[in-house]
Amino acid sequence: MSATPTPAYYVAFCAIAVAVLKTVNEQVTEPYMDEPFHVPQAQAYCKGDYWSWDPKITTPPGLYVFSLVLKKIFLFKCNISMLRLTTMLSLLSLPITLTPLICYRKRERPPPSVTTPVLEAVILASFPLAWFFGFLYYTEVPSLVSVVSTVVLASQGRHWLAALIGLVSCTFRQNNIIWVLYAYAASQLMYLRFRRAAPGAKELAKLHDPPALEARPVDLLWSVLSVPKVLPGILPALVPYALVIAAFGVFVVWNGGIVLGDKSNHIPAFHVPQLYYFVGFATAFGWPALVSGRGGLLGLVHEVRVRMFGSKKNAAVTCVASAIMCLTIHKFTIQHPFLLSDNRHYTFYIWRRVFLLHPLVPYILVPGYIAAAWAWYIRIGDDQTLLQSLLLPVCVVPTLLPTPLLEPRYFLIPYILLRAQVKNVPLWGLGLEALWYAAINGVTMWVFLYKERAGVGRFMW
């Protein structure tokens, strides 16, 4: 039997990525933005100097070890071009990694060959932030690939290997420890949802976990109360993840905190509006997946309206939630010095031209945040249970809440995991999503490469 040919769309993805990296290396010949910290550190590792450390670097050395491994295997040089190749190779592997996750969510058999990623995985891998940072020597894409791999392996029941890759993911970014727990919890929720007793055996304990779109608030209470009954069935799989958590705890105690370096600029905060920014971010980028469900845009708008104002009770809950959100915006909005001073990032202009346009703007956006959150819940809840739909938001809270800086890179992993839960995106929806991502990628890469401003620099995410 002949091998399955690699799809043309993946070949095109790889070819375009190689061309973009070549252009980036030709136009940006010196390390840029965070690269002046990462590149010398990687070069020190390449020279065998594993003890020198730049105190401005906040993340563990996973990226540098990855580059060192590639250098040993392929005899790469540790110059800027070859180091950027590290992250581009991670980008090329992203569709392959995403394919089993997407097929798992759809409960479909993945392609027989790893070189035949599904179209949806290739499109999702070209998500603008993943695409952009796939050509710079940053931790984002290798971190994303390792997290997705952890989730996939956990879903396959390969928990020891999943925990090991999860531990590796924490060497790229420390807060990936949250996604290690997410991988375990997501796998167990799916296991509990579909497990059945053997013929003639005693009936297994059930977790109360109704379909998401049929669930009521009281169901969440019943779900929590039913957890002790199912614990004996899921605790054995927890063991490898518990070891990772223990190792991470040892690191935190040894390091005196989660952040490795530059601690003065990365003090944990209680940044509640960061959660709202993520919802807005996800909707701005993921709207093609949202509007391509059953009923299209009008159907989604109708369902959101019903959830928000379909009854007096719903309207009252919406009003109370809006009031609480307005209070948290008033009390917990943080304007980080980097956000206000670094005009090389798009967030600098979004903050000044949107959020600072008028004192009321942050509050006016609250109904939009609520509507967007409901839209995502409706879309991912179409084929998921209540707990499956709430697990990701629960994990997003400890990931984003302590971060004082509005930084789109922090939204990358949550967005990819959220978007991967959207099932049954039709071909026209995927086409629309691909065009949307391509347009953003084209503009942002063109601006970064060819619109450098004297005295300012290059613009980037």
Short mmCIF file of C-alpha atoms in Angstrom, two decimals:
data_model
loop_
_atom_site.label_atom_id
_atom_site.label_comp_id
_atom_site.label_asym_id
_atom_site.label_seq_id
_atom_site.Cartn_x
_atom_site.Cartn_y
_atom_site.Cartn_z
CA MET A 1 0.00 0.00 0.00
CA SER A 2 1.41 3.39 -0.95
CA ALA A 3 1.91 6.05 1.71
CA THR A 4 -0.75 8.71 2.04
CA PRO A 5 0.47 11.84 0.21
CA THR A 6 0.98 15.00 2.20
CA PRO A 7 -1.97 17.35 1.55
CA ALA A 8 -1.25 20.32 -0.71
CA TYR A 9 -2.52 22.75 1.91
CA TYR A 10 0.09 21.55 4.42
CA VAL A 11 2.83 21.71 1.78
CA ALA A 12 1.75 25.29 1.05
CA PHE A 13 1.75 26.10 4.78
CA CYS A 14 5.32 24.84 5.11
CA ALA A 15 6.52 26.55 1.94
CA ILE A 16 5.06 29.91 2.94
CA ALA A 17 6.56 29.58 6.43
CA VAL A 18 10.02 28.92 5.00
CA ALA A 19 9.69 31.93 2.68
CA VAL A 20 8.56 34.17 5.54
CA LEU A 21 11.45 33.07 7.76
CA LYS A 22 13.90 33.80 4.95
CA THR A 23 12.43 37.29 4.58
CA VAL A 24 12.47 37.92 8.33
CA ASN A 25 16.14 36.94 8.50
CA GLU A 26 16.95 39.22 5.57
CA GLN A 27 15.07 42.22 6.96
CA VAL A 28 15.62 41.79 10.71
CA THR A 29 19.29 40.91 10.90
CA GLU A 30 19.73 41.74 14.58
CA PRO A 31 17.85 40.31 17.58
CA TYR A 32 14.68 42.31 18.20
CA MET A 33 12.50 43.10 21.25
CA ASP A 34 12.89 40.07 23.57
CA GLU A 35 15.40 38.31 21.31
CA PRO A 36 18.39 40.29 22.73
CA PHE A 37 17.76 38.40 25.98
CA HIS A 38 17.03 34.97 24.51
CA VAL A 39 19.66 34.79 21.76
CA PRO A 40 22.79 35.40 23.91
CA GLN A 41 21.46 32.96 26.51
CA ALA A 42 20.97 30.27 23.86
CA GLN A 43 24.43 30.96 22.46
CA ALA A 44 25.90 30.51 25.93
CA TYR A 45 24.23 27.09 26.10
CA CYS A 46 25.62 26.23 22.67
CA LYS A 47 29.10 26.97 24.01
CA GLY A 48 28.54 24.67 26.97
CA ASP A 49 28.11 27.51 29.48
CA TYR A 50 25.05 26.36 31.40
CA TRP A 51 25.57 28.46 34.52
CA SER A 52 25.58 32.01 33.18
CA TRP A 53 22.10 33.49 33.34
CA ASP A 54 20.65 36.85 32.31
CA PRO A 55 18.63 38.08 35.33
CA LYS A 56 16.19 39.82 32.98
CA ILE A 57 14.94 36.50 31.59
CA THR A 58 11.69 35.47 33.30
CA THR A 59 11.19 31.97 31.85
CA PRO A 60 13.09 28.67 32.37
CA PRO A 61 15.67 27.46 29.83
CA GLY A 62 13.49 25.05 27.83
CA LEU A 63 13.84 27.08 24.63
CA TYR A 64 17.63 27.11 24.86
CA VAL A 65 17.84 23.39 25.61
CA PHE A 66 15.58 22.73 22.61
CA SER A 67 17.92 24.72 20.36
CA LEU A 68 20.91 22.93 21.85
CA VAL A 69 19.37 19.54 21.05
CA LEU A 70 18.72 20.59 17.45
CA LYS A 71 22.29 21.87 17.21
CA LYS A 72 23.66 18.53 18.41
CA ILE A 73 21.46 16.51 16.03
CA PHE A 74 21.64 18.63 12.87
CA LEU A 75 24.93 20.45 13.54
CA PHE A 76 23.17 23.82 13.41
CA LYS A 77 25.03 26.99 14.16
CA CYS A 78 23.74 29.11 17.01
CA ASN A 79 23.37 32.33 15.05
CA ILE A 80 20.14 34.31 14.94
CA SER A 81 18.91 32.68 11.73
CA MET A 82 19.35 29.14 13.00
CA LEU A 83 17.86 29.95 16.39
CA ARG A 84 14.76 31.33 14.70
CA LEU A 85 14.59 28.08 12.79
CA THR A 86 13.95 26.42 16.17
CA THR A 87 10.65 28.21 16.57
CA MET A 88 9.69 27.83 12.91
CA LEU A 89 10.14 24.06 13.14
CA SER A 90 7.79 24.18 16.12
CA LEU A 91 5.31 26.09 13.98
CA LEU A 92 5.55 23.47 11.22
CA SER A 93 4.83 20.74 13.75
CA LEU A 94 1.81 22.56 15.17
CA PRO A 95 -0.72 21.29 12.56
CA ILE A 96 0.51 17.74 13.16
CA THR A 97 0.06 18.20 16.90
CA LEU A 98 -3.35 19.82 16.59
CA THR A 99 -4.79 17.16 14.28
CA PRO A 100 -5.38 14.45 16.93
CA LEU A 101 -6.82 17.06 19.31
CA ILE A 102 -9.33 18.28 16.73
CA CYS A 103 -10.23 14.71 15.72
CA TYR A 104 -10.60 13.78 19.40
CA ARG A 105 -13.05 16.63 19.95
CA LYS A 106 -15.02 15.49 16.92
CA ARG A 107 -14.67 11.85 17.98
CA GLU A 108 -13.22 11.01 14.59
CA ARG A 109 -10.30 8.77 13.73
CA PRO A 110 -7.21 10.87 12.90
CA PRO A 111 -5.40 10.43 9.57
CA PRO A 112 -3.17 7.33 9.36
CA SER A 113 0.00 9.36 8.76
CA VAL A 114 1.41 12.19 10.86
CA THR A 115 2.30 14.00 7.64
CA THR A 116 -1.38 14.37 6.73
CA PRO A 117 -2.78 16.95 9.15
CA VAL A 118 -6.42 17.88 8.67
CA LEU A 119 -7.28 21.20 7.05
CA GLU A 120 -8.74 22.65 10.23
CA ALA A 121 -5.47 22.01 12.09
CA VAL A 122 -3.45 23.81 9.41
CA ILE A 123 -5.79 26.80 9.54
CA LEU A 124 -5.70 26.93 13.33
CA ALA A 125 -1.89 26.70 13.25
CA SER A 126 -1.87 29.87 11.16
CA PHE A 127 -3.59 31.76 13.97
CA PRO A 128 -1.93 35.21 13.83
CA LEU A 129 -0.05 35.12 17.14
CA ALA A 130 1.26 31.60 16.60
CA TRP A 131 2.23 32.50 13.04
CA PHE A 132 3.97 35.75 13.95
CA PHE A 133 6.03 34.37 16.83
CA GLY A 134 6.90 31.29 14.81
CA PHE A 135 9.55 33.42 13.08
CA LEU A 136 11.15 35.06 16.11
CA TYR A 137 13.20 33.44 18.85
CA TYR A 138 10.46 33.45 21.46
CA THR A 139 9.08 30.72 23.74
CA GLU A 140 5.46 31.01 22.57
CA VAL A 141 5.21 28.40 19.79
CA PRO A 142 7.36 25.65 21.39
CA SER A 143 5.36 26.23 24.57
CA LEU A 144 2.08 25.89 22.66
CA VAL A 145 3.19 22.70 20.89
CA SER A 146 4.22 21.08 24.17
CA VAL A 147 0.94 21.99 25.86
CA VAL A 148 -1.17 20.68 22.97
CA SER A 149 0.92 17.49 22.97
CA THR A 150 0.24 17.08 26.70
CA VAL A 151 -3.51 17.44 26.17
CA VAL A 152 -3.46 14.96 23.26
CA LEU A 153 -1.46 12.33 25.15
CA ALA A 154 -3.71 12.66 28.18
CA SER A 155 -6.79 12.21 25.98
CA GLN A 156 -5.22 8.99 24.68
CA GLY A 157 -4.76 7.67 28.21
CA ARG A 158 -0.96 7.86 27.99
CA HIS A 159 -0.75 9.69 31.29
CA TRP A 160 2.88 9.12 32.22
CA LEU A 161 4.09 10.40 28.85
CA ALA A 162 1.60 13.27 29.03
CA ALA A 163 2.94 14.25 32.44
CA LEU A 164 6.51 14.10 31.15
CA ILE A 165 5.71 16.36 28.19
CA GLY A 166 3.75 18.57 30.57
CA LEU A 167 6.85 18.91 32.70
CA VAL A 168 8.81 19.85 29.58
CA SER A 169 6.15 22.47 28.75
CA CYS A 170 6.81 24.12 32.12
CA THR A 171 10.44 24.65 31.08
CA PHE A 172 9.16 26.97 28.35
CA ARG A 173 6.65 28.89 30.49
CA GLN A 174 5.98 28.33 34.17
CA ASN A 175 2.21 28.87 34.08
CA ASN A 176 1.89 25.86 31.79
CA ILE A 177 1.51 23.93 35.03
CA ILE A 178 -2.15 24.99 34.84
CA TRP A 179 -2.48 23.36 31.42
CA VAL A 180 -0.94 20.14 32.75
CA LEU A 181 -3.83 19.99 35.22
CA TYR A 182 -6.24 20.91 32.44
CA ALA A 183 -4.98 17.99 30.35
CA TYR A 184 -5.62 15.56 33.19
CA ALA A 185 -9.05 16.98 34.05
CA ALA A 186 -10.21 17.11 30.41
CA SER A 187 -9.20 13.49 29.84
CA GLN A 188 -11.02 12.33 32.95
CA LEU A 189 -14.22 14.22 32.16
CA MET A 190 -14.33 12.52 28.76
CA TYR A 191 -13.54 9.17 30.38
CA LEU A 192 -16.32 9.56 32.95
CA ARG A 193 -18.74 10.68 30.28
CA PHE A 194 -18.39 7.56 28.16
CA ARG A 195 -17.25 4.79 30.51
CA ARG A 196 -19.62 1.87 30.86
CA ALA A 197 -19.71 -1.11 33.20
CA ALA A 198 -18.88 -4.51 31.74
CA PRO A 199 -21.87 -6.79 31.04
CA GLY A 200 -23.08 -8.29 34.31
CA ALA A 201 -20.82 -6.06 36.42
CA LYS A 202 -21.94 -3.63 39.09
CA GLU A 203 -23.04 -0.28 37.73
CA LEU A 204 -20.32 2.35 37.92
CA ALA A 205 -20.68 5.58 39.89
CA LYS A 206 -21.81 8.48 37.71
CA LEU A 207 -20.61 12.05 37.69
CA HIS A 208 -23.52 14.47 37.45
CA ASP A 209 -22.58 16.27 34.25
CA PRO A 210 -25.55 17.13 32.01
CA PRO A 211 -25.26 18.51 28.46
CA ALA A 212 -24.00 22.08 28.62
CA LEU A 213 -26.89 23.72 26.79
CA GLU A 214 -29.48 21.94 28.95
CA ALA A 215 -27.77 22.55 32.29
CA ARG A 216 -29.14 24.85 34.98
CA PRO A 217 -27.14 26.67 37.68
CA VAL A 218 -28.15 24.08 40.27
CA ASP A 219 -26.57 21.36 38.12
CA LEU A 220 -23.16 22.79 38.92
CA LEU A 221 -23.82 22.20 42.62
CA TRP A 222 -24.96 18.64 41.95
CA SER A 223 -21.86 18.07 39.84
CA VAL A 224 -19.57 19.13 42.68
CA LEU A 225 -21.46 16.96 45.16
CA SER A 226 -21.14 13.93 42.87
CA VAL A 227 -17.35 14.18 42.56
CA PRO A 228 -16.51 12.06 45.67
CA LYS A 229 -18.38 9.10 44.17
CA VAL A 230 -16.15 8.99 41.08
CA LEU A 231 -12.82 9.82 42.70
CA PRO A 232 -11.67 6.19 43.07
CA GLY A 233 -11.97 5.75 39.33
CA ILE A 234 -9.88 8.78 38.37
CA LEU A 235 -7.24 9.04 41.10
CA PRO A 236 -4.83 6.45 39.61
CA ALA A 237 -4.41 8.57 36.49
CA LEU A 238 -3.58 11.57 38.69
CA VAL A 239 -0.34 10.07 40.02
CA PRO A 240 2.06 11.19 37.22
CA TYR A 241 0.54 14.67 37.15
CA ALA A 242 0.84 14.91 40.94
CA LEU A 243 4.56 14.24 40.60
CA VAL A 244 4.84 17.11 38.10
CA ILE A 245 2.95 19.39 40.50
CA ALA A 246 5.28 18.35 43.32
CA ALA A 247 8.34 19.08 41.17
CA PHE A 248 6.88 22.46 40.27
CA GLY A 249 6.26 23.18 43.94
CA VAL A 250 9.90 22.43 44.70
CA PHE A 251 10.93 24.88 41.97
CA VAL A 252 8.69 27.63 43.37
CA VAL A 253 10.11 27.16 46.88
CA TRP A 254 13.69 27.10 45.57
CA ASN A 255 13.14 30.13 43.35
CA GLY A 256 11.15 32.12 45.88
CA GLY A 257 8.26 32.52 43.43
CA ILE A 258 7.07 31.55 39.98
CA VAL A 259 8.88 34.24 37.97
CA LEU A 260 12.52 33.39 37.34
CA GLY A 261 14.01 36.83 36.70
CA ASP A 262 13.06 40.53 36.43
CA LYS A 263 10.68 39.99 39.33
CA SER A 264 10.13 43.70 39.94
CA ASN A 265 8.30 44.06 36.61
CA HIS A 266 6.37 40.80 36.94
CA ILE A 267 4.76 41.00 40.35
CA PRO A 268 1.57 38.90 40.49
CA ALA A 269 -1.56 41.00 40.61
CA PHE A 270 -5.34 40.63 40.87
CA HIS A 271 -6.11 41.71 37.32
CA VAL A 272 -9.77 40.74 36.88
CA PRO A 273 -10.33 42.72 33.63
CA GLN A 274 -7.68 40.55 31.99
CA LEU A 275 -10.38 37.85 31.78
CA TYR A 276 -12.67 40.25 29.93
CA TYR A 277 -9.89 41.21 27.53
CA PHE A 278 -9.39 37.55 26.70
CA VAL A 279 -13.07 37.09 25.87
CA GLY A 280 -12.92 40.11 23.58
CA PHE A 281 -9.67 38.91 22.02
CA ALA A 282 -11.04 35.42 21.38
CA THR A 283 -14.18 36.82 19.76
CA ALA A 284 -12.29 39.28 17.57
CA PHE A 285 -10.13 36.48 16.18
CA GLY A 286 -12.53 33.55 16.35
CA TRP A 287 -15.76 35.05 15.02
CA PRO A 288 -15.73 32.90 11.83
CA ALA A 289 -15.97 29.77 13.99
CA LEU A 290 -18.70 31.35 16.09
CA VAL A 291 -20.98 32.42 13.25
CA SER A 292 -20.63 29.16 11.30
CA GLY A 293 -22.71 27.08 13.69
CA ARG A 294 -26.27 25.93 13.19
CA GLY A 295 -28.45 28.92 12.41
CA GLY A 296 -25.49 31.09 11.43
CA LEU A 297 -25.01 34.58 12.83
CA LEU A 298 -28.73 35.28 13.29
CA GLY A 299 -29.25 32.00 15.13
CA LEU A 300 -26.32 32.71 17.44
CA VAL A 301 -27.53 36.25 18.15
CA HIS A 302 -30.98 34.89 18.99
CA GLU A 303 -29.57 32.27 21.39
CA VAL A 304 -27.34 34.85 23.10
CA ARG A 305 -30.28 37.24 23.46
CA VAL A 306 -32.36 34.49 25.04
CA ARG A 307 -29.60 33.63 27.48
CA MET A 308 -29.15 37.27 28.44
CA PHE A 309 -32.71 38.66 28.33
CA GLY A 310 -35.04 35.75 27.47
CA SER A 311 -36.78 35.94 30.84
CA LYS A 312 -36.97 38.26 33.82
CA LYS A 313 -34.62 35.95 35.68
CA ASN A 314 -32.06 35.99 32.86
CA ALA A 315 -32.28 39.77 32.55
CA ALA A 316 -31.78 40.15 36.30
CA VAL A 317 -28.73 37.86 36.24
CA THR A 318 -27.30 39.82 33.31
CA CYS A 319 -27.78 43.10 35.15
CA VAL A 320 -26.17 41.79 38.34
CA ALA A 321 -23.26 40.31 36.38
CA SER A 322 -22.81 43.63 34.55
CA ALA A 323 -22.76 45.53 37.84
CA ILE A 324 -20.17 43.18 39.31
CA MET A 325 -18.02 43.41 36.19
CA CYS A 326 -18.20 47.21 36.22
CA LEU A 327 -17.10 47.16 39.86
CA THR A 328 -14.14 44.91 39.07
CA ILE A 329 -13.15 47.17 36.17
CA HIS A 330 -13.25 50.16 38.49
CA LYS A 331 -11.29 48.46 41.27
CA PHE A 332 -8.88 46.17 39.47
CA THR A 333 -7.93 47.72 36.12
CA ILE A 334 -4.14 47.83 35.88
CA GLN A 335 -2.24 50.10 33.52
CA HIS A 336 1.17 48.47 33.48
CA PRO A 337 4.12 50.81 32.78
CA PHE A 338 5.09 48.69 29.75
CA LEU A 339 1.58 49.07 28.31
CA LEU A 340 1.74 52.86 28.62
CA SER A 341 5.30 53.35 27.41
CA ASP A 342 6.16 50.79 24.73
CA ASN A 343 4.69 52.15 21.48
CA ARG A 344 6.08 49.25 19.43
CA HIS A 345 3.13 47.03 20.39
CA TYR A 346 -0.42 47.14 19.05
CA THR A 347 -1.79 47.02 22.60
CA PHE A 348 -0.26 50.47 23.21
CA TYR A 349 -2.50 51.97 20.53
CA ILE A 350 -5.57 49.88 21.36
CA TRP A 351 -5.35 50.98 24.98
CA ARG A 352 -4.90 54.65 24.17
CA ARG A 353 -7.35 54.88 21.28
CA VAL A 354 -10.09 52.64 22.65
CA PHE A 355 -9.94 52.17 26.41
CA LEU A 356 -8.67 55.70 27.16
CA LEU A 357 -10.91 57.36 24.57
CA HIS A 358 -13.40 58.19 27.32
CA PRO A 359 -13.65 57.10 30.98
CA LEU A 360 -16.91 55.28 30.22
CA VAL A 361 -15.54 53.11 27.40
CA PRO A 362 -14.34 50.21 29.61
CA TYR A 363 -17.82 50.03 31.16
CA ILE A 364 -19.68 50.32 27.86
CA LEU A 365 -17.88 47.18 26.68
CA VAL A 366 -19.27 45.05 29.53
CA PRO A 367 -22.46 43.87 27.73
CA GLY A 368 -20.27 42.91 24.78
CA TYR A 369 -18.06 40.80 27.04
CA ILE A 370 -21.11 39.00 28.43
CA ALA A 371 -22.60 38.42 24.97
CA ALA A 372 -19.26 37.12 23.66
CA ALA A 373 -18.86 34.76 26.62
CA TRP A 374 -22.34 33.35 26.02
CA ALA A 375 -21.58 32.97 22.29
CA TRP A 376 -18.53 30.84 23.05
CA TYR A 377 -20.40 28.80 25.66
CA ILE A 378 -23.22 28.10 23.20
CA ARG A 379 -20.82 27.18 20.42
CA ILE A 380 -18.57 24.82 22.39
CA GLY A 381 -21.45 23.50 24.48
CA ASP A 382 -23.25 22.17 21.43
CA ASP A 383 -21.60 18.77 21.91
CA GLN A 384 -20.10 18.99 25.39
CA THR A 385 -21.21 18.56 28.96
CA LEU A 386 -21.48 21.31 31.54
CA LEU A 387 -18.12 20.55 33.18
CA GLN A 388 -16.35 20.07 29.88
CA SER A 389 -17.50 23.53 28.81
CA LEU A 390 -16.53 25.19 32.10
CA LEU A 391 -13.15 23.52 32.55
CA LEU A 392 -11.23 25.82 30.21
CA PRO A 393 -12.64 29.05 31.72
CA VAL A 394 -11.77 27.73 35.17
CA CYS A 395 -8.16 27.15 34.06
CA VAL A 396 -7.97 30.52 32.34
CA VAL A 397 -8.60 32.28 35.65
CA PRO A 398 -5.34 31.31 37.44
CA THR A 399 -3.44 31.70 34.17
CA LEU A 400 -4.51 35.28 33.40
CA LEU A 401 -5.72 36.76 36.68
CA PRO A 402 -2.22 37.24 38.21
CA THR A 403 -0.75 38.86 35.06
CA PRO A 404 -0.63 42.66 35.37
CA LEU A 405 0.34 43.35 31.74
CA LEU A 406 -2.16 43.30 28.87
CA GLU A 407 -0.18 41.06 26.53
CA PRO A 408 -1.81 39.14 23.64
CA ARG A 409 0.81 36.40 23.88
CA TYR A 410 -0.72 35.32 27.19
CA PHE A 411 -3.95 34.55 25.32
CA LEU A 412 -2.37 32.21 22.76
CA ILE A 413 -2.70 28.84 24.52
CA PRO A 414 -6.19 29.49 25.96
CA TYR A 415 -7.44 30.60 22.55
CA ILE A 416 -6.09 27.55 20.71
CA LEU A 417 -7.59 25.18 23.30
CA LEU A 418 -10.90 27.07 23.18
CA ARG A 419 -11.09 27.11 19.40
CA ALA A 420 -10.23 23.40 19.24
CA GLN A 421 -13.44 22.70 21.18
CA VAL A 422 -15.63 24.15 18.43
CA LYS A 423 -17.11 21.23 16.56
CA ASN A 424 -18.67 21.03 13.11
CA VAL A 425 -17.22 24.13 11.50
CA PRO A 426 -18.39 23.83 7.87
CA LEU A 427 -16.00 24.21 4.96
CA TRP A 428 -17.19 27.75 4.26
CA GLY A 429 -16.52 28.63 7.91
CA LEU A 430 -13.01 27.23 7.69
CA GLY A 431 -12.46 29.18 4.48
CA LEU A 432 -13.64 32.37 6.14
CA GLU A 433 -11.40 31.71 9.13
CA ALA A 434 -8.41 31.04 6.85
CA LEU A 435 -8.98 34.29 4.96
CA TRP A 436 -9.34 36.24 8.21
CA TYR A 437 -6.13 34.84 9.63
CA ALA A 438 -4.30 35.31 6.31
CA ALA A 439 -5.37 38.96 6.10
CA ILE A 440 -4.17 39.67 9.63
CA ASN A 441 -0.93 37.77 9.08
CA GLY A 442 -0.26 39.59 5.83
CA VAL A 443 -0.80 43.02 7.35
CA THR A 444 1.08 42.43 10.60
CA MET A 445 4.07 40.80 8.92
CA TRP A 446 4.21 43.55 6.27
CA VAL A 447 4.09 46.25 8.95
CA PHE A 448 6.75 44.47 11.00
CA LEU A 449 9.11 43.93 8.08
CA TYR A 450 8.70 47.06 5.98
CA LYS A 451 7.23 49.86 8.15
CA GLU A 452 10.01 50.35 10.65
CA ARG A 453 9.93 53.87 12.07
CA ALA A 454 13.07 55.76 12.96
CA GLY A 455 13.34 56.29 16.67
CA VAL A 456 10.49 53.86 17.35
CA GLY A 457 11.33 50.51 15.77
CA ARG A 458 9.22 47.71 14.31
CA PHE A 459 5.60 47.16 15.27
CA MET A 460 4.53 43.79 16.60
CA TRP A 461 2.00 42.04 18.80
#
